[in-house]
Every structure is written in C-alpha cells, then in structure tokens.
PDB file of C-alpha atoms in Angstrom:
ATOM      1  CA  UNK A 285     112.153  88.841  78.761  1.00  0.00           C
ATOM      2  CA  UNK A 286     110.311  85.924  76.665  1.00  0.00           C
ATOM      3  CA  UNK A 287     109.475  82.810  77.820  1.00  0.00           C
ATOM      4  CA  UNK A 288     108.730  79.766  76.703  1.00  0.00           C
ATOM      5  CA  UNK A 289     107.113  77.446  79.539  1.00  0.00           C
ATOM      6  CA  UNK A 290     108.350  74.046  79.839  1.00  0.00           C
ATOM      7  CA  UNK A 291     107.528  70.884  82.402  1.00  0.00           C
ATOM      8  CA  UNK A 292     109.483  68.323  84.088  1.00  0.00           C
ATOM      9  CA  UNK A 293     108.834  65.561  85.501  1.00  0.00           C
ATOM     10  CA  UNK A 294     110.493  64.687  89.421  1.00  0.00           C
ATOM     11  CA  UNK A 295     112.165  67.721  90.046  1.00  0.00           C
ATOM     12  CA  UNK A 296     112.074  68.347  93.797  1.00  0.00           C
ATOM     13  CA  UNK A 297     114.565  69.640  96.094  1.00  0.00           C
ATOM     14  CA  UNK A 298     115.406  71.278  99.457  1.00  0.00           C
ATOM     15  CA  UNK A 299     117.774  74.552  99.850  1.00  0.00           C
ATOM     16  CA  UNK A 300     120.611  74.354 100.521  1.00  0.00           C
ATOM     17  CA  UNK A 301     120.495  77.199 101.669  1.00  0.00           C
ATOM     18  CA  UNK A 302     118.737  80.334 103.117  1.00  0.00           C
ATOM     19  CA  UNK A 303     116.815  82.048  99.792  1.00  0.00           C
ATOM     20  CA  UNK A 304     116.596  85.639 101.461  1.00  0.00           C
ATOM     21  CA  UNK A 305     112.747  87.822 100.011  1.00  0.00           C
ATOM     22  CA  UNK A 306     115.032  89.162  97.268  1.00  0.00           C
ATOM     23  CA  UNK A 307     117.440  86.156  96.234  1.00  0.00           C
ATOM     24  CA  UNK A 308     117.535  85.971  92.745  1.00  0.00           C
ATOM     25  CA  UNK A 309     119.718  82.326  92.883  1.00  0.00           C
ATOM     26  CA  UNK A 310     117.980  79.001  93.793  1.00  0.00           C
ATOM     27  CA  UNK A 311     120.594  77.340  96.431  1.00  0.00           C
ATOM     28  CA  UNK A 312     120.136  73.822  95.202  1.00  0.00           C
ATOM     29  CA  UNK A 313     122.665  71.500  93.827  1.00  0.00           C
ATOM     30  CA  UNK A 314     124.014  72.332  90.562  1.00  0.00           C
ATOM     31  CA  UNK A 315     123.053  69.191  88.550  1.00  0.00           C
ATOM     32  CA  UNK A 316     119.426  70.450  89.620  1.00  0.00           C
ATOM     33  CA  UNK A 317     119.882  73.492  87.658  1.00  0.00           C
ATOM     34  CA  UNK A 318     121.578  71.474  85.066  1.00  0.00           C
ATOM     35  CA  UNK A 319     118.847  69.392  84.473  1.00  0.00           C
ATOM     36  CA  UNK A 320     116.342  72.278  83.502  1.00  0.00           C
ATOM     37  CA  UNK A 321     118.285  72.405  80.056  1.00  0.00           C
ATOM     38  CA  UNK A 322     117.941  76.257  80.782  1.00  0.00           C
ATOM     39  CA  UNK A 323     118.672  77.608  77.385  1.00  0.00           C
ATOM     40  CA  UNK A 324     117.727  81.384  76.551  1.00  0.00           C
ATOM     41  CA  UNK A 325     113.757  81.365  77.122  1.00  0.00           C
ATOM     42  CA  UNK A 326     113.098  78.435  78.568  1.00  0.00           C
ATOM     43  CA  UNK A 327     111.091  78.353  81.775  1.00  0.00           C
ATOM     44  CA  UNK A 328     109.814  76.687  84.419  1.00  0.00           C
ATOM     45  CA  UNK A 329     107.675  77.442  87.483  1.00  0.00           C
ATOM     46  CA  UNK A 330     108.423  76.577  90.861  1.00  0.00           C
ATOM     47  CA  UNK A 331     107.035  76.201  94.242  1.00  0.00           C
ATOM     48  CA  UNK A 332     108.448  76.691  97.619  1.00  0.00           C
ATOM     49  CA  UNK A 333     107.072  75.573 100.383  1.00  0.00           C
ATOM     50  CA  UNK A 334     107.696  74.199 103.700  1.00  0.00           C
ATOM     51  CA  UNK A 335     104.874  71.692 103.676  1.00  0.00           C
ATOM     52  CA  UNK A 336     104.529  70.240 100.467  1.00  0.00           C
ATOM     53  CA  UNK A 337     104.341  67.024 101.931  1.00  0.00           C
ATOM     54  CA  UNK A 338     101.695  67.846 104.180  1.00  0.00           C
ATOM     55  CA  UNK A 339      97.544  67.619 103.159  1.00  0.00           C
ATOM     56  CA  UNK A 340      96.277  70.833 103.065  1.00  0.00           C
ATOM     57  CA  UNK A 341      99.849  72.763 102.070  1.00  0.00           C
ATOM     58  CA  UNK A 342     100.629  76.196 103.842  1.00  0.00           C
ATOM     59  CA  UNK A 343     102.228  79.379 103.162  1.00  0.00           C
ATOM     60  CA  UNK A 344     103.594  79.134  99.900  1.00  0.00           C
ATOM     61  CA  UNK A 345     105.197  81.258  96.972  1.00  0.00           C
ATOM     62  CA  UNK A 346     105.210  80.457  92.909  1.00  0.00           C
ATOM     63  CA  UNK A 347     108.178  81.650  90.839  1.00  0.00           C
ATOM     64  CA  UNK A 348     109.779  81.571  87.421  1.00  0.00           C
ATOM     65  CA  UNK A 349     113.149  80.414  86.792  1.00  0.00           C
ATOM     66  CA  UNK A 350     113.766  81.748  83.031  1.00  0.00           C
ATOM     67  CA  UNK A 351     117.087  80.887  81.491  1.00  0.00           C
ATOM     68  CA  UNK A 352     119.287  83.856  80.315  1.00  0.00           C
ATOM     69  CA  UNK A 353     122.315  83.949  77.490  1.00  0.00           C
ATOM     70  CA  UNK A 354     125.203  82.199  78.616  1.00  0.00           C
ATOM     71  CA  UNK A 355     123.998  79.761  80.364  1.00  0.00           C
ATOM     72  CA  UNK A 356     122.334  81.959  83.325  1.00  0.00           C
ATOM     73  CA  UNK A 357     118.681  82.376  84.440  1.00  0.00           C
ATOM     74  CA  UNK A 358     116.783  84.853  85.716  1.00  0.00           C
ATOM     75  CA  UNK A 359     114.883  84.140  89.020  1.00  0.00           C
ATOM     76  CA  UNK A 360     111.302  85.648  88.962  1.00  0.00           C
ATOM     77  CA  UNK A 361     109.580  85.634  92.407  1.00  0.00           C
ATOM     78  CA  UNK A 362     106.226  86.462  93.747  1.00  0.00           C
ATOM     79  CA  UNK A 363     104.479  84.875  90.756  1.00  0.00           C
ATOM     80  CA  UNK A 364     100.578  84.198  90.186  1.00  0.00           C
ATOM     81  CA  UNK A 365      99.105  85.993  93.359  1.00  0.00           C
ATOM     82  CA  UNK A 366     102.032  84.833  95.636  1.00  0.00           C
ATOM     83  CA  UNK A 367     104.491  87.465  98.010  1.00  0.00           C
ATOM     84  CA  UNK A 368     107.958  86.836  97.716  1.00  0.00           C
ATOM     85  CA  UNK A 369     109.271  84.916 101.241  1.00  0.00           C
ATOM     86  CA  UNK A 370     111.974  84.410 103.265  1.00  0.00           C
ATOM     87  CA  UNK A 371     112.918  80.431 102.976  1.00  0.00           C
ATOM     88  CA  UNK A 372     115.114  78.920 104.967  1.00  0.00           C
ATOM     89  CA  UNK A 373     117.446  76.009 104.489  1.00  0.00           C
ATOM     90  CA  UNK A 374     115.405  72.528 104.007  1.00  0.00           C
ATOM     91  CA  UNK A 375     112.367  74.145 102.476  1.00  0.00           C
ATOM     92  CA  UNK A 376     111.090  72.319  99.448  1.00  0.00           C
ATOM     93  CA  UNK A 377     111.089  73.547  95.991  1.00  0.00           C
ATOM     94  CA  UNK A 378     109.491  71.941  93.418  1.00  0.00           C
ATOM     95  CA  UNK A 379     108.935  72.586  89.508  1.00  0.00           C
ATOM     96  CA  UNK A 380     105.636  71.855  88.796  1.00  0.00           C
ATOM     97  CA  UNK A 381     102.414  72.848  86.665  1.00  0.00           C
ATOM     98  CA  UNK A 382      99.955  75.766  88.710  1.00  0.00           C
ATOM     99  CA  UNK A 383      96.354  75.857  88.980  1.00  0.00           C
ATOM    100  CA  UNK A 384      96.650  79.124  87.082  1.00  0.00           C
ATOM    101  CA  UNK A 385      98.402  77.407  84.235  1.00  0.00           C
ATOM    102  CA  UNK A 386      95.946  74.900  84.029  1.00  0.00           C
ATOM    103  CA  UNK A 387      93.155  77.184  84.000  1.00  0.00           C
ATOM    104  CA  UNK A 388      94.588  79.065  81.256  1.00  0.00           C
ATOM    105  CA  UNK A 389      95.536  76.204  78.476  1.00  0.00           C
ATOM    106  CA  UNK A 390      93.747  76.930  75.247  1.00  0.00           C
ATOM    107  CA  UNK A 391      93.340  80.813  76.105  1.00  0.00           C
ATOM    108  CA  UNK A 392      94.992  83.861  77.945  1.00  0.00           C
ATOM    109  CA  UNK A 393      94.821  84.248  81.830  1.00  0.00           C
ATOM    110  CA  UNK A 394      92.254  87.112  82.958  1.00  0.00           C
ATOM    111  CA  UNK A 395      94.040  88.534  86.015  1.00  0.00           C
ATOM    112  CA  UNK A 396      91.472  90.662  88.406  1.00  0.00           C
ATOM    113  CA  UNK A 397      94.996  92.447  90.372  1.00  0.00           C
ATOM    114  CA  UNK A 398      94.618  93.085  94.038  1.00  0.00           C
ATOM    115  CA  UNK A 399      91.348  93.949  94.818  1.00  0.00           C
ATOM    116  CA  UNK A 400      89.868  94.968  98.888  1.00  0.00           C
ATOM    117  CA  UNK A 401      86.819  92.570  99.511  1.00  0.00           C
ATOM    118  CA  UNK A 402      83.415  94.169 100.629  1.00  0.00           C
ATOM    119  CA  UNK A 403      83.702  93.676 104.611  1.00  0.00           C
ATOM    120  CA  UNK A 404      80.138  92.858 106.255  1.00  0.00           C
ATOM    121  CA  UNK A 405      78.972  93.189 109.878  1.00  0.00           C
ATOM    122  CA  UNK A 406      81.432  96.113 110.467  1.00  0.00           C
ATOM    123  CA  UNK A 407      84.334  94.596 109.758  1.00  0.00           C
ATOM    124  CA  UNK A 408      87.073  96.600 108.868  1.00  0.00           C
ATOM    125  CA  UNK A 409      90.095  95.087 107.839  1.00  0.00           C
ATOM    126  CA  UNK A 410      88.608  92.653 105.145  1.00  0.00           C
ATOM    127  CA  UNK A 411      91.454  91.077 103.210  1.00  0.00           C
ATOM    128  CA  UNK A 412      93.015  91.297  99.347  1.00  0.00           C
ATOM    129  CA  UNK A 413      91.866  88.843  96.751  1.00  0.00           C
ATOM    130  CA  UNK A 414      92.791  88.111  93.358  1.00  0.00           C
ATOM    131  CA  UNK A 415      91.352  86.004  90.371  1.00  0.00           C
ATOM    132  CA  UNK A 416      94.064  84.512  87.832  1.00  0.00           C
ATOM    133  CA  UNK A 417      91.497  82.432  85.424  1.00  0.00           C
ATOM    134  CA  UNK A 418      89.861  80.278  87.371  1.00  0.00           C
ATOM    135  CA  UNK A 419      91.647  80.177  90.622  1.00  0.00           C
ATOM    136  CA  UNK A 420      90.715  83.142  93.497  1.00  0.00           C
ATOM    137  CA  UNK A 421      94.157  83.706  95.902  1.00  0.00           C
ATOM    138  CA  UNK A 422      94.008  86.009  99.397  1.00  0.00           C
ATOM    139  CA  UNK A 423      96.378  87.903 101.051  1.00  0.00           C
ATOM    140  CA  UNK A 424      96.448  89.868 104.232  1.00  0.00           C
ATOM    141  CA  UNK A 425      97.530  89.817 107.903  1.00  0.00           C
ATOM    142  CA  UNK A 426      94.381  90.529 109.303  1.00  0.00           C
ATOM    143  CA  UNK A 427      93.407  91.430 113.343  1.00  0.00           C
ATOM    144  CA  UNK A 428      90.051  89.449 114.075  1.00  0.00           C
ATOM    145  CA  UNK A 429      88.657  90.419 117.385  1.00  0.00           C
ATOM    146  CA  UNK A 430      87.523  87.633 119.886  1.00  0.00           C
ATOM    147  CA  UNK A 431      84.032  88.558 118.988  1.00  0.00           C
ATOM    148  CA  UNK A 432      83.844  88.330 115.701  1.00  0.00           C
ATOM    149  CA  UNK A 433      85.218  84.813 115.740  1.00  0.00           C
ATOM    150  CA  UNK A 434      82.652  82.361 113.752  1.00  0.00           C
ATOM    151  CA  UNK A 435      80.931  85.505 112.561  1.00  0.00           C
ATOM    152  CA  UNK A 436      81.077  86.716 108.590  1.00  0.00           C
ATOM    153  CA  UNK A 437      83.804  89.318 107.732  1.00  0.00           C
ATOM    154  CA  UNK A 438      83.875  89.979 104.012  1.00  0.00           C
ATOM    155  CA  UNK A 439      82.424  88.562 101.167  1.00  0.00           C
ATOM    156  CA  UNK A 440      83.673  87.306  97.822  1.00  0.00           C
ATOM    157  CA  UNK A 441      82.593  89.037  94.371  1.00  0.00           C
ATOM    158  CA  UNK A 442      79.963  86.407  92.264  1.00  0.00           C
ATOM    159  CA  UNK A 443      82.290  84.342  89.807  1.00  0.00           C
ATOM    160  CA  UNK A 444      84.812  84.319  92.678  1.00  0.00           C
ATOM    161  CA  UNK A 445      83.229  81.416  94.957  1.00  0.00           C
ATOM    162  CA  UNK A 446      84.304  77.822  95.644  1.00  0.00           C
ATOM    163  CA  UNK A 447      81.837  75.794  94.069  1.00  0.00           C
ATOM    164  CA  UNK A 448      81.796  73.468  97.789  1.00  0.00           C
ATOM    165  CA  UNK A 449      82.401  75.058 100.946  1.00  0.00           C
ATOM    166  CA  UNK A 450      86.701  76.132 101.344  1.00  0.00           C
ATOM    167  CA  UNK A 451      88.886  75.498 104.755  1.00  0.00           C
ATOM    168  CA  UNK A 452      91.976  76.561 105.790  1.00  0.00           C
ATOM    169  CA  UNK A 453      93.417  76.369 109.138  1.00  0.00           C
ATOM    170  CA  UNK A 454      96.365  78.347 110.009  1.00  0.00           C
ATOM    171  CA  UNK A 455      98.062  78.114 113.688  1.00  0.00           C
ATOM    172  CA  UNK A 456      98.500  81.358 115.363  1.00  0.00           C
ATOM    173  CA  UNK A 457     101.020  81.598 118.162  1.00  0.00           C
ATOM    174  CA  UNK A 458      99.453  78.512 120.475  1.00  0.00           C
ATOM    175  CA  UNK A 459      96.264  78.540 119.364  1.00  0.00           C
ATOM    176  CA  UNK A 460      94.600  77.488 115.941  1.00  0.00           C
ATOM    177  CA  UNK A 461      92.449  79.503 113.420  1.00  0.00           C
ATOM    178  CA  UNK A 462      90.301  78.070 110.564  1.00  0.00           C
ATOM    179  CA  UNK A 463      89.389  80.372 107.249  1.00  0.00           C
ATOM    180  CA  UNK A 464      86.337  78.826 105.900  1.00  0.00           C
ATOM    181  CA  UNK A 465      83.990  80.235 102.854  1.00  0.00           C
ATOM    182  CA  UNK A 466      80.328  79.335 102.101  1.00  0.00           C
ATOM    183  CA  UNK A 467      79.841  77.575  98.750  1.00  0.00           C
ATOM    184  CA  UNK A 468      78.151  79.249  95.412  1.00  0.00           C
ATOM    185  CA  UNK A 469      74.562  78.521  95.138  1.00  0.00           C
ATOM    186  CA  UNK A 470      73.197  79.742  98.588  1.00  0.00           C
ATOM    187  CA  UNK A 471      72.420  82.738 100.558  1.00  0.00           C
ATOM    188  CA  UNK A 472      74.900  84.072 101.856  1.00  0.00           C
ATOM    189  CA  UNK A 473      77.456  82.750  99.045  1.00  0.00           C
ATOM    190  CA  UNK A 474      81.249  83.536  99.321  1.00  0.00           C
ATOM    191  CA  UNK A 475      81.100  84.490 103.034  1.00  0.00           C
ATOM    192  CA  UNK A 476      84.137  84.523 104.997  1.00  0.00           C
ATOM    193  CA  UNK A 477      84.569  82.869 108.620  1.00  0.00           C
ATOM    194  CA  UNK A 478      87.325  82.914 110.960  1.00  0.00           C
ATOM    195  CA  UNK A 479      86.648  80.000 113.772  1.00  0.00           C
ATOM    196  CA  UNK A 480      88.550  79.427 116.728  1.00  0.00           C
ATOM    197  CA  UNK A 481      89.741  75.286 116.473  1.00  0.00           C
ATOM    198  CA  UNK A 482      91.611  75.155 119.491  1.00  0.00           C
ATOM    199  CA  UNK A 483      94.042  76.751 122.447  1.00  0.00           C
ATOM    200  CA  UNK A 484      93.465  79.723 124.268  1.00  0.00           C
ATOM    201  CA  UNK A 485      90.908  81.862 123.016  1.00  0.00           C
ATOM    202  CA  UNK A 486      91.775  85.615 122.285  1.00  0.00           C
ATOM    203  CA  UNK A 487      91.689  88.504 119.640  1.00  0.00           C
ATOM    204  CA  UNK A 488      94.650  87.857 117.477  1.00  0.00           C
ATOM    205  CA  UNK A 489      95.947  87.966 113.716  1.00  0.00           C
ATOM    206  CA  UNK A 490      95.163  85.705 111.094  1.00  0.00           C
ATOM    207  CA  UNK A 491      97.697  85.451 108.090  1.00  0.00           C
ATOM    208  CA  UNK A 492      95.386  85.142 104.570  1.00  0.00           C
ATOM    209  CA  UNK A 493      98.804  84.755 102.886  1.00  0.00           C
ATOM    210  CA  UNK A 494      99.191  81.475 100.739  1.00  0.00           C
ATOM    211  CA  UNK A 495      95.354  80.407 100.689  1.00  0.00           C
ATOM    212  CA  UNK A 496      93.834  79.924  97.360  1.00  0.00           C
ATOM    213  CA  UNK A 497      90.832  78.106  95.612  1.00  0.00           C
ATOM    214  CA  UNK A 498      89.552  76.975  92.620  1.00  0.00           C
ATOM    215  CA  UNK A 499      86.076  79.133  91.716  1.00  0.00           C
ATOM    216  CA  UNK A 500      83.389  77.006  91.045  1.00  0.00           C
TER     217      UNK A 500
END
C-alpha cells in the first residue's frame, strides 16, 4: 500500500482502550480519527507510549496509521526499529514527526536491519541494534550478571556512536539499571555499560527495548 506522509499539529490522546500486540484499530474517540482527514494514502505516524510526559521517555513503539478506500485505515505497527506492544487503557498516543523522518528529508532512509553487536570481555548475550539514517535503536532482554555490572559488554559499529556520551535508566523489579555508551572520538568509543543506580544489588535482566540515539 502507498503512502503519502502527512503532519498534524496537537493530536494527542489516551486509549480508550486496551490495544492488544496485534490490534489493528486505534481505541480513541472517533472525532480523533476524523480529524486525520484519512483519505486513501494518507498517513501519519504515531507514538505510543506510557511516558510521554516524562524526561527521558521509556518503552515505546512507532506506527503508521494509513487510510484505506472507504473511509478505513490500515494500522501498521512495529515501525522504524520499534516491537509491536501490548498498551493498555490510558497510554498516550501521539501523531508526531520521528527522528528517522527527520533524518531522512531530502533523501531515502539507509536501514542497517537487525544486526548482533560485537560483545567484549566475554560477554555473551550482547544486544540487537539497528541504524535508520541517522538514528541507532536497540533491542534485547538481556541477563547481566552481578559482575559484569559497570563493566563493557558490546560495542557499537563506527558511524553508529552518540556524538556525547548516551544514558538510559530502566527500573528492574525494585532495583534500577542505567544503559550508558561512551561518546565518538575516544578510545574505547561506542562501549556499552550497564550500572547498578540503586536497590538491591543482584544479577538480573535488563530490557534494551525502546532506547534509541541520534549518531553523532
């Protein structure tokens, strides 16, 4: 199906409902599809989130609602480096422009696919990355062992580093986790950490799901 990307301005809503991993229907309030104008090929991208709000973001996923003869629309999900989720009633969705996009105005998108980073130190569950133009996402669910906390674990390709050293943090169970990545223009470039922040200290996952970066 064609598509022909369009933008609006202040179009944010919660669900009304739960959006199961493979809903195809955005449960939102009818005069918010109405006012997408979503005639055969026109598009729009969407976030859902459940912190949108919040500095820093979270687990997120990017889709594509493209509008169908008739009146209908198609529902893509997944988009741009993101996993289809479960989202439950409340969560925020909002139309809005990608980094992605933005890095691919005035020229295609290069898109790596899923590729296994180089693990270091004997790592051995190093997670997925993926370049869309200029912006590097992760993926994974990843167990990092209490000694390897603060350590480096894998290491990102050259031309896929932040240009100033990356953090996320990410709460696991009652403790929290932060993801950080050293900057491009050292030694040691595009190294992955995984520090403990605070709560009990043990071996545990870490979800890479949802973080992405700009490369510098």
């Amino acid at each position: 199906m064609g598509m022909n990307m369009n933008f609006i301005d202040n179009w944010i809503y919660q669900l009304d409902d739960v959006l199961a991993v493979d809903g195809d229907a955005l449960p939102v309030p009818s005069d918010a599809i109405a006012r997408l104008g979503l005639a055969d090929g026109v598009a729009y991208t969407v976030v859902f989130s459940a912190a949108l709000a919040q500095a820093g973001g979270g687990v997120f996923e990017i889709a594509h609602v493209i509008g169908g003869a008739g009146g209908g629309y198609t529902l893509q999900r997944g988009r741009e480096g993101t996993d289809a989720a479960l989202w439950p009633a409340g969560t925020l969705v909002m139309a809005t422009v990608t980094a992605a996009q933005l890095a691919g105005f005035g020229g295609g998108v290069d898109d790596s696919g899923w590729v296994t980073l180089e693990p270091v130190g004997g790592f051995v569950y190093p997670p997925d990355a993926r370049r869309i133009g200029g912006v590097v996402y992760l993926r994974g669910f990843k167990w990092i062992d209490l000694a390897q906390l603060g350590e480096p674990l894998a290491q990102l390709p050259v031309g896929w580093r932040p240009a100033q050293q990356f953090y996320a943090t990410k709460p696991i169970g009652d403790r929290i986790r932060r993801m950080s990545i050293t900057e491009d223009g050292i030694d040691g470039a595009g190294m992955i950490f995984i520090d403990h922040v605070n709560g009990p200290t043990a071996s545990d996952y870490f979800e890479f799901d949802g973080i992405s970066f700009p490369v510098g």
